[in-house]
Amino acid sequence: MNTDSLQSVRFESILERFEQRDRTHYMAVPDEVAQQFTRPKPVRIMCLLNDSIEFHCALRPKGDGSFFISIGTPIRQQGKLQLGDRLQVVIWKDDSQYGRKMPEELTELLAIDEEGNRLFHALTPNQQRGIIYYVDGAKTPQVRIDRAIMMIDRLKINPSPA
C-alpha cells in the first residue's frame, strides 16, 4: 500500500457488532476522522487493518451523526479478529474506478463483449460492485470466468436489475 501520495488518516477502534440491527460487525470511525471523508452519501474508502489487511469499503452513517465501517466475515477470518479486539486503522479515499478490485476475468469479458460492456456500465455503481464482488469471490480462474459470463448473460436477459 502506498498512502504517501494520498491523504491517509490513522486511528484506533474496537470491533463491535450491531445487536438491534442485523448483527453486522463494524468499527466506529471517530468524528474528526469521518468529517475529513464524508459527503451526503456513503463514501468509498480504502482501509488497512492492523498493518496487514487492506480492503475497499464505505464510510457509512450510523443514523445518529456518527460513522462506521463494516467488517465482514472474510476480513474477520483473515485477521483472526474477535468481538472487542482493538484495531489499528488507516483509511484513505478510494480512487479506484469501481470501488472494488476488478477481476481480470470480468475485465477481459467486458473487453470482448460490447453489449455486455454497455449494460454493465449502465448499472449503478452499487450494482457494478455487486457483480464484481460475486465474480471476484470465486477461488479459481475458471469459476471467475463462469461467474462473469453468467452475470453478463443475466444482464442481457434482464438489462435493468434491481
mmCIF file with all atom_site columns, C-alpha atoms in Angstrom:
data_model
loop_
_atom_site.group_PDB
_atom_site.id
_atom_site.type_symbol
_atom_site.label_atom_id
_atom_site.label_alt_id
_atom_site.label_comp_id
_atom_site.label_asym_id
_atom_site.label_entity_id
_atom_site.label_seq_id
_atom_site.pdbx_PDB_ins_code
_atom_site.Cartn_x
_atom_site.Cartn_y
_atom_site.Cartn_z
_atom_site.occupancy
_atom_site.B_iso_or_equiv
_atom_site.pdbx_formal_charge
_atom_site.auth_seq_id
_atom_site.auth_comp_id
_atom_site.auth_asym_id
_atom_site.auth_atom_id
_atom_site.pdbx_PDB_model_num
ATOM 1   C CA . MET A 1 1   ? 0.000   0.000   0.000   1.00 0.00 ? 1   MET A CA 1
ATOM 2   C CA . ASN A 1 2   ? 1.244   3.479   -0.785  1.00 0.00 ? 2   ASN A CA 1
ATOM 3   C CA . THR A 1 3   ? -0.647  6.140   1.114   1.00 0.00 ? 3   THR A CA 1
ATOM 4   C CA . ASP A 1 4   ? 2.166   8.709   0.811   1.00 0.00 ? 4   ASP A CA 1
ATOM 5   C CA . SER A 1 5   ? 0.565   10.455  -2.174  1.00 0.00 ? 5   SER A CA 1
ATOM 6   C CA . LEU A 1 6   ? -2.955  10.181  -0.732  1.00 0.00 ? 6   LEU A CA 1
ATOM 7   C CA . GLN A 1 7   ? -4.460  11.799  2.329   1.00 0.00 ? 7   GLN A CA 1
ATOM 8   C CA . SER A 1 8   ? -4.479  8.971   4.842   1.00 0.00 ? 8   SER A CA 1
ATOM 9   C CA . VAL A 1 9   ? -5.655  9.043   8.428   1.00 0.00 ? 9   VAL A CA 1
ATOM 10  C CA . ARG A 1 10  ? -4.612  6.676   11.207  1.00 0.00 ? 10  ARG A CA 1
ATOM 11  C CA . PHE A 1 11  ? -6.794  5.893   14.246  1.00 0.00 ? 11  PHE A CA 1
ATOM 12  C CA . GLU A 1 12  ? -7.715  3.147   16.709  1.00 0.00 ? 12  GLU A CA 1
ATOM 13  C CA . SER A 1 13  ? -11.089 1.480   17.013  1.00 0.00 ? 13  SER A CA 1
ATOM 14  C CA . ILE A 1 14  ? -12.750 -1.585  18.544  1.00 0.00 ? 14  ILE A CA 1
ATOM 15  C CA . LEU A 1 15  ? -14.500 -4.422  16.682  1.00 0.00 ? 15  LEU A CA 1
ATOM 16  C CA . GLU A 1 16  ? -18.172 -4.137  17.658  1.00 0.00 ? 16  GLU A CA 1
ATOM 17  C CA . ARG A 1 17  ? -21.481 -5.632  16.494  1.00 0.00 ? 17  ARG A CA 1
ATOM 18  C CA . PHE A 1 18  ? -24.914 -4.132  15.947  1.00 0.00 ? 18  PHE A CA 1
ATOM 19  C CA . GLU A 1 19  ? -27.277 -6.109  18.171  1.00 0.00 ? 19  GLU A CA 1
ATOM 20  C CA . GLN A 1 20  ? -30.573 -4.403  17.304  1.00 0.00 ? 20  GLN A CA 1
ATOM 21  C CA . ARG A 1 21  ? -29.957 -4.316  13.547  1.00 0.00 ? 21  ARG A CA 1
ATOM 22  C CA . ASP A 1 22  ? -28.611 -7.180  11.504  1.00 0.00 ? 22  ASP A CA 1
ATOM 23  C CA . ARG A 1 23  ? -25.751 -8.169  13.860  1.00 0.00 ? 23  ARG A CA 1
ATOM 24  C CA . THR A 1 24  ? -23.203 -6.717  11.412  1.00 0.00 ? 24  THR A CA 1
ATOM 25  C CA . HIS A 1 25  ? -19.669 -6.419  12.758  1.00 0.00 ? 25  HIS A CA 1
ATOM 26  C CA . TYR A 1 26  ? -18.226 -2.934  12.446  1.00 0.00 ? 26  TYR A CA 1
ATOM 27  C CA . MET A 1 27  ? -15.728 -0.437  13.776  1.00 0.00 ? 27  MET A CA 1
ATOM 28  C CA . ALA A 1 28  ? -16.671 3.091   14.724  1.00 0.00 ? 28  ALA A CA 1
ATOM 29  C CA . VAL A 1 29  ? -14.837 5.921   12.970  1.00 0.00 ? 29  VAL A CA 1
ATOM 30  C CA . PRO A 1 30  ? -14.007 8.921   15.174  1.00 0.00 ? 30  PRO A CA 1
ATOM 31  C CA . ASP A 1 31  ? -15.999 12.036  14.233  1.00 0.00 ? 31  ASP A CA 1
ATOM 32  C CA . GLU A 1 32  ? -12.865 14.087  13.481  1.00 0.00 ? 32  GLU A CA 1
ATOM 33  C CA . VAL A 1 33  ? -11.729 11.374  11.038  1.00 0.00 ? 33  VAL A CA 1
ATOM 34  C CA . ALA A 1 34  ? -15.137 10.872  9.416   1.00 0.00 ? 34  ALA A CA 1
ATOM 35  C CA . GLN A 1 35  ? -15.508 14.612  8.801   1.00 0.00 ? 35  GLN A CA 1
ATOM 36  C CA . GLN A 1 36  ? -12.461 14.504  6.512   1.00 0.00 ? 36  GLN A CA 1
ATOM 37  C CA . PHE A 1 37  ? -14.166 11.958  4.210   1.00 0.00 ? 37  PHE A CA 1
ATOM 38  C CA . THR A 1 38  ? -17.919 12.490  4.488   1.00 0.00 ? 38  THR A CA 1
ATOM 39  C CA . ARG A 1 39  ? -20.367 13.758  1.934   1.00 0.00 ? 39  ARG A CA 1
ATOM 40  C CA . PRO A 1 40  ? -24.163 13.492  1.882   1.00 0.00 ? 40  PRO A CA 1
ATOM 41  C CA . LYS A 1 41  ? -23.917 9.803   0.906   1.00 0.00 ? 41  LYS A CA 1
ATOM 42  C CA . PRO A 1 42  ? -21.654 6.907   1.972   1.00 0.00 ? 42  PRO A CA 1
ATOM 43  C CA . VAL A 1 43  ? -18.064 7.484   0.892   1.00 0.00 ? 43  VAL A CA 1
ATOM 44  C CA . ARG A 1 44  ? -15.908 4.793   -0.726  1.00 0.00 ? 44  ARG A CA 1
ATOM 45  C CA . ILE A 1 45  ? -12.579 4.429   1.036   1.00 0.00 ? 45  ILE A CA 1
ATOM 46  C CA . MET A 1 46  ? -9.654  2.049   1.359   1.00 0.00 ? 46  MET A CA 1
ATOM 47  C CA . CYS A 1 47  ? -8.898  0.590   4.771   1.00 0.00 ? 47  CYS A CA 1
ATOM 48  C CA . LEU A 1 48  ? -5.806  -1.047  6.241   1.00 0.00 ? 48  LEU A CA 1
ATOM 49  C CA . LEU A 1 49  ? -6.390  -3.003  9.469   1.00 0.00 ? 49  LEU A CA 1
ATOM 50  C CA . ASN A 1 50  ? -3.552  -3.866  11.837  1.00 0.00 ? 50  ASN A CA 1
ATOM 51  C CA . ASP A 1 51  ? -0.975  -3.129  9.098   1.00 0.00 ? 51  ASP A CA 1
ATOM 52  C CA . SER A 1 52  ? -1.938  -6.358  7.319   1.00 0.00 ? 52  SER A CA 1
ATOM 53  C CA . ILE A 1 53  ? -5.454  -6.438  5.817   1.00 0.00 ? 53  ILE A CA 1
ATOM 54  C CA . GLU A 1 54  ? -6.275  -3.949  3.045   1.00 0.00 ? 54  GLU A CA 1
ATOM 55  C CA . PHE A 1 55  ? -9.784  -3.730  1.610   1.00 0.00 ? 55  PHE A CA 1
ATOM 56  C CA . HIS A 1 56  ? -12.254 -1.489  -0.225  1.00 0.00 ? 56  HIS A CA 1
ATOM 57  C CA . CYS A 1 57  ? -15.182 -0.300  1.888   1.00 0.00 ? 57  CYS A CA 1
ATOM 58  C CA . ALA A 1 58  ? -17.644 2.510   2.547   1.00 0.00 ? 58  ALA A CA 1
ATOM 59  C CA . LEU A 1 59  ? -17.772 5.036   5.332   1.00 0.00 ? 59  LEU A CA 1
ATOM 60  C CA . ARG A 1 60  ? -21.396 4.612   6.424   1.00 0.00 ? 60  ARG A CA 1
ATOM 61  C CA . PRO A 1 61  ? -23.615 6.783   8.626   1.00 0.00 ? 61  PRO A CA 1
ATOM 62  C CA . LYS A 1 62  ? -24.950 5.138   11.790  1.00 0.00 ? 62  LYS A CA 1
ATOM 63  C CA . GLY A 1 63  ? -28.008 7.386   11.806  1.00 0.00 ? 63  GLY A CA 1
ATOM 64  C CA . ASP A 1 64  ? -27.013 9.305   14.924  1.00 0.00 ? 64  ASP A CA 1
ATOM 65  C CA . GLY A 1 65  ? -24.460 11.558  13.205  1.00 0.00 ? 65  GLY A CA 1
ATOM 66  C CA . SER A 1 66  ? -21.569 9.134   13.667  1.00 0.00 ? 66  SER A CA 1
ATOM 67  C CA . PHE A 1 67  ? -19.972 6.841   11.056  1.00 0.00 ? 67  PHE A CA 1
ATOM 68  C CA . PHE A 1 68  ? -18.752 3.251   10.853  1.00 0.00 ? 68  PHE A CA 1
ATOM 69  C CA . ILE A 1 69  ? -17.018 0.732   8.579   1.00 0.00 ? 69  ILE A CA 1
ATOM 70  C CA . SER A 1 70  ? -18.489 -2.775  8.201   1.00 0.00 ? 70  SER A CA 1
ATOM 71  C CA . ILE A 1 71  ? -16.070 -5.616  8.905   1.00 0.00 ? 71  ILE A CA 1
ATOM 72  C CA . GLY A 1 72  ? -17.345 -8.672  7.049   1.00 0.00 ? 72  GLY A CA 1
ATOM 73  C CA . THR A 1 73  ? -16.721 -12.312 7.849   1.00 0.00 ? 73  THR A CA 1
ATOM 74  C CA . PRO A 1 74  ? -13.881 -12.834 5.316   1.00 0.00 ? 74  PRO A CA 1
ATOM 75  C CA . ILE A 1 75  ? -11.942 -9.896  6.783   1.00 0.00 ? 75  ILE A CA 1
ATOM 76  C CA . ARG A 1 76  ? -12.571 -11.059 10.357  1.00 0.00 ? 76  ARG A CA 1
ATOM 77  C CA . GLN A 1 77  ? -11.426 -14.565 9.458   1.00 0.00 ? 77  GLN A CA 1
ATOM 78  C CA . GLN A 1 78  ? -8.317  -13.341 7.620   1.00 0.00 ? 78  GLN A CA 1
ATOM 79  C CA . GLY A 1 79  ? -7.280  -11.195 10.575  1.00 0.00 ? 79  GLY A CA 1
ATOM 80  C CA . LYS A 1 80  ? -8.493  -13.681 13.224  1.00 0.00 ? 80  LYS A CA 1
ATOM 81  C CA . LEU A 1 81  ? -10.499 -10.787 14.651  1.00 0.00 ? 81  LEU A CA 1
ATOM 82  C CA . GLN A 1 82  ? -12.849 -11.240 17.589  1.00 0.00 ? 82  GLN A CA 1
ATOM 83  C CA . LEU A 1 83  ? -15.560 -9.016  19.004  1.00 0.00 ? 83  LEU A CA 1
ATOM 84  C CA . GLY A 1 84  ? -13.916 -6.432  21.281  1.00 0.00 ? 84  GLY A CA 1
ATOM 85  C CA . ASP A 1 85  ? -10.490 -6.569  19.579  1.00 0.00 ? 85  ASP A CA 1
ATOM 86  C CA . ARG A 1 86  ? -8.593  -3.270  19.402  1.00 0.00 ? 86  ARG A CA 1
ATOM 87  C CA . LEU A 1 87  ? -7.891  -2.334  15.767  1.00 0.00 ? 87  LEU A CA 1
ATOM 88  C CA . GLN A 1 88  ? -5.144  -0.166  14.295  1.00 0.00 ? 88  GLN A CA 1
ATOM 89  C CA . VAL A 1 89  ? -6.712  1.513   11.255  1.00 0.00 ? 89  VAL A CA 1
ATOM 90  C CA . VAL A 1 90  ? -5.513  3.593   8.315   1.00 0.00 ? 90  VAL A CA 1
ATOM 91  C CA . ILE A 1 91  ? -8.080  4.908   5.812   1.00 0.00 ? 91  ILE A CA 1
ATOM 92  C CA . TRP A 1 92  ? -7.785  6.928   2.613   1.00 0.00 ? 92  TRP A CA 1
ATOM 93  C CA . LYS A 1 93  ? -10.042 7.879   -0.295  1.00 0.00 ? 93  LYS A CA 1
ATOM 94  C CA . ASP A 1 94  ? -10.686 5.058   -2.755  1.00 0.00 ? 94  ASP A CA 1
ATOM 95  C CA . ASP A 1 95  ? -9.785  6.390   -6.191  1.00 0.00 ? 95  ASP A CA 1
ATOM 96  C CA . SER A 1 96  ? -10.452 3.085   -7.983  1.00 0.00 ? 96  SER A CA 1
ATOM 97  C CA . GLN A 1 97  ? -12.921 3.164   -10.867 1.00 0.00 ? 97  GLN A CA 1
ATOM 98  C CA . TYR A 1 98  ? -15.426 0.774   -9.292  1.00 0.00 ? 98  TYR A CA 1
ATOM 99  C CA . GLY A 1 99  ? -14.768 0.961   -5.544  1.00 0.00 ? 99  GLY A CA 1
ATOM 100 C CA . ARG A 1 100 ? -13.543 -2.651  -5.638  1.00 0.00 ? 100 ARG A CA 1
ATOM 101 C CA . LYS A 1 101 ? -10.730 -4.572  -7.306  1.00 0.00 ? 101 LYS A CA 1
ATOM 102 C CA . MET A 1 102 ? -11.944 -5.540  -10.785 1.00 0.00 ? 102 MET A CA 1
ATOM 103 C CA . PRO A 1 103 ? -11.272 -9.235  -11.526 1.00 0.00 ? 103 PRO A CA 1
ATOM 104 C CA . GLU A 1 104 ? -9.166  -9.799  -14.626 1.00 0.00 ? 104 GLU A CA 1
ATOM 105 C CA . GLU A 1 105 ? -11.699 -12.325 -15.941 1.00 0.00 ? 105 GLU A CA 1
ATOM 106 C CA . LEU A 1 106 ? -14.529 -9.774  -15.886 1.00 0.00 ? 106 LEU A CA 1
ATOM 107 C CA . THR A 1 107 ? -12.286 -7.106  -17.447 1.00 0.00 ? 107 THR A CA 1
ATOM 108 C CA . GLU A 1 108 ? -11.425 -9.478  -20.309 1.00 0.00 ? 108 GLU A CA 1
ATOM 109 C CA . LEU A 1 109 ? -15.071 -10.442 -20.878 1.00 0.00 ? 109 LEU A CA 1
ATOM 110 C CA . LEU A 1 110 ? -16.193 -6.798  -20.987 1.00 0.00 ? 110 LEU A CA 1
ATOM 111 C CA . ALA A 1 111 ? -13.393 -6.037  -23.466 1.00 0.00 ? 111 ALA A CA 1
ATOM 112 C CA . ILE A 1 112 ? -14.722 -8.601  -25.946 1.00 0.00 ? 112 ILE A CA 1
ATOM 113 C CA . ASP A 1 113 ? -18.477 -8.315  -25.309 1.00 0.00 ? 113 ASP A CA 1
ATOM 114 C CA . GLU A 1 114 ? -19.664 -4.899  -26.488 1.00 0.00 ? 114 GLU A CA 1
ATOM 115 C CA . GLU A 1 115 ? -23.288 -5.353  -25.400 1.00 0.00 ? 115 GLU A CA 1
ATOM 116 C CA . GLY A 1 116 ? -22.264 -6.778  -22.014 1.00 0.00 ? 116 GLY A CA 1
ATOM 117 C CA . ASN A 1 117 ? -19.853 -3.870  -21.505 1.00 0.00 ? 117 ASN A CA 1
ATOM 118 C CA . ARG A 1 118 ? -22.558 -1.327  -22.328 1.00 0.00 ? 118 ARG A CA 1
ATOM 119 C CA . LEU A 1 119 ? -25.089 -2.981  -19.997 1.00 0.00 ? 119 LEU A CA 1
ATOM 120 C CA . PHE A 1 120 ? -22.562 -3.336  -17.170 1.00 0.00 ? 120 PHE A CA 1
ATOM 121 C CA . HIS A 1 121 ? -21.603 0.336   -17.380 1.00 0.00 ? 121 HIS A CA 1
ATOM 122 C CA . ALA A 1 122 ? -25.285 1.368   -17.432 1.00 0.00 ? 122 ALA A CA 1
ATOM 123 C CA . LEU A 1 123 ? -25.686 -0.114  -13.933 1.00 0.00 ? 123 LEU A CA 1
ATOM 124 C CA . THR A 1 124 ? -25.425 1.943   -10.765 1.00 0.00 ? 124 THR A CA 1
ATOM 125 C CA . PRO A 1 125 ? -22.013 1.843   -9.045  1.00 0.00 ? 125 PRO A CA 1
ATOM 126 C CA . ASN A 1 126 ? -23.519 -0.308  -6.284  1.00 0.00 ? 126 ASN A CA 1
ATOM 127 C CA . GLN A 1 127 ? -24.884 -2.825  -8.811  1.00 0.00 ? 127 GLN A CA 1
ATOM 128 C CA . GLN A 1 128 ? -21.487 -2.925  -10.569 1.00 0.00 ? 128 GLN A CA 1
ATOM 129 C CA . ARG A 1 129 ? -19.745 -3.590  -7.235  1.00 0.00 ? 129 ARG A CA 1
ATOM 130 C CA . GLY A 1 130 ? -22.195 -6.414  -6.521  1.00 0.00 ? 130 GLY A CA 1
ATOM 131 C CA . ILE A 1 131 ? -21.256 -8.168  -9.758  1.00 0.00 ? 131 ILE A CA 1
ATOM 132 C CA . ILE A 1 132 ? -17.548 -7.526  -9.200  1.00 0.00 ? 132 ILE A CA 1
ATOM 133 C CA . TYR A 1 133 ? -17.799 -8.881  -5.635  1.00 0.00 ? 133 TYR A CA 1
ATOM 134 C CA . TYR A 1 134 ? -19.586 -12.035 -6.802  1.00 0.00 ? 134 TYR A CA 1
ATOM 135 C CA . VAL A 1 135 ? -17.139 -12.735 -9.646  1.00 0.00 ? 135 VAL A CA 1
ATOM 136 C CA . ASP A 1 136 ? -14.064 -11.958 -7.544  1.00 0.00 ? 136 ASP A CA 1
ATOM 137 C CA . GLY A 1 137 ? -15.272 -14.200 -4.710  1.00 0.00 ? 137 GLY A CA 1
ATOM 138 C CA . ALA A 1 138 ? -14.521 -17.347 -6.696  1.00 0.00 ? 138 ALA A CA 1
ATOM 139 C CA . LYS A 1 139 ? -11.303 -19.116 -5.743  1.00 0.00 ? 139 LYS A CA 1
ATOM 140 C CA . THR A 1 140 ? -10.284 -20.360 -9.205  1.00 0.00 ? 140 THR A CA 1
ATOM 141 C CA . PRO A 1 141 ? -9.913  -18.538 -12.535 1.00 0.00 ? 141 PRO A CA 1
ATOM 142 C CA . GLN A 1 142 ? -12.344 -20.918 -14.271 1.00 0.00 ? 142 GLN A CA 1
ATOM 143 C CA . VAL A 1 143 ? -15.091 -20.265 -11.725 1.00 0.00 ? 143 VAL A CA 1
ATOM 144 C CA . ARG A 1 144 ? -14.448 -16.484 -12.041 1.00 0.00 ? 144 ARG A CA 1
ATOM 145 C CA . ILE A 1 145 ? -14.812 -16.827 -15.831 1.00 0.00 ? 145 ILE A CA 1
ATOM 146 C CA . ASP A 1 146 ? -18.018 -18.854 -15.430 1.00 0.00 ? 146 ASP A CA 1
ATOM 147 C CA . ARG A 1 147 ? -19.458 -16.333 -12.978 1.00 0.00 ? 147 ARG A CA 1
ATOM 148 C CA . ALA A 1 148 ? -18.544 -13.361 -15.183 1.00 0.00 ? 148 ALA A CA 1
ATOM 149 C CA . ILE A 1 149 ? -20.240 -14.964 -18.204 1.00 0.00 ? 149 ILE A CA 1
ATOM 150 C CA . MET A 1 150 ? -23.307 -15.876 -16.146 1.00 0.00 ? 150 MET A CA 1
ATOM 151 C CA . MET A 1 151 ? -23.701 -12.350 -14.729 1.00 0.00 ? 151 MET A CA 1
ATOM 152 C CA . ILE A 1 152 ? -23.273 -10.618 -18.087 1.00 0.00 ? 152 ILE A CA 1
ATOM 153 C CA . ASP A 1 153 ? -25.693 -13.092 -19.696 1.00 0.00 ? 153 ASP A CA 1
ATOM 154 C CA . ARG A 1 154 ? -28.226 -12.224 -16.967 1.00 0.00 ? 154 ARG A CA 1
ATOM 155 C CA . LEU A 1 155 ? -27.839 -8.535  -17.818 1.00 0.00 ? 155 LEU A CA 1
ATOM 156 C CA . LYS A 1 156 ? -28.680 -9.332  -21.433 1.00 0.00 ? 156 LYS A CA 1
ATOM 157 C CA . ILE A 1 157 ? -31.864 -11.153 -20.378 1.00 0.00 ? 157 ILE A CA 1
ATOM 158 C CA . ASN A 1 158 ? -32.853 -8.540  -17.778 1.00 0.00 ? 158 ASN A CA 1
ATOM 159 C CA . PRO A 1 159 ? -30.992 -5.308  -18.597 1.00 0.00 ? 159 PRO A CA 1
ATOM 160 C CA . SER A 1 160 ? -32.243 -3.361  -15.572 1.00 0.00 ? 160 SER A CA 1
ATOM 161 C CA . PRO A 1 161 ? -31.683 -5.479  -12.437 1.00 0.00 ? 161 PRO A CA 1
ATOM 162 C CA . ALA A 1 162 ? -32.980 -4.099  -9.168  1.00 0.00 ? 162 ALA A CA 1
#
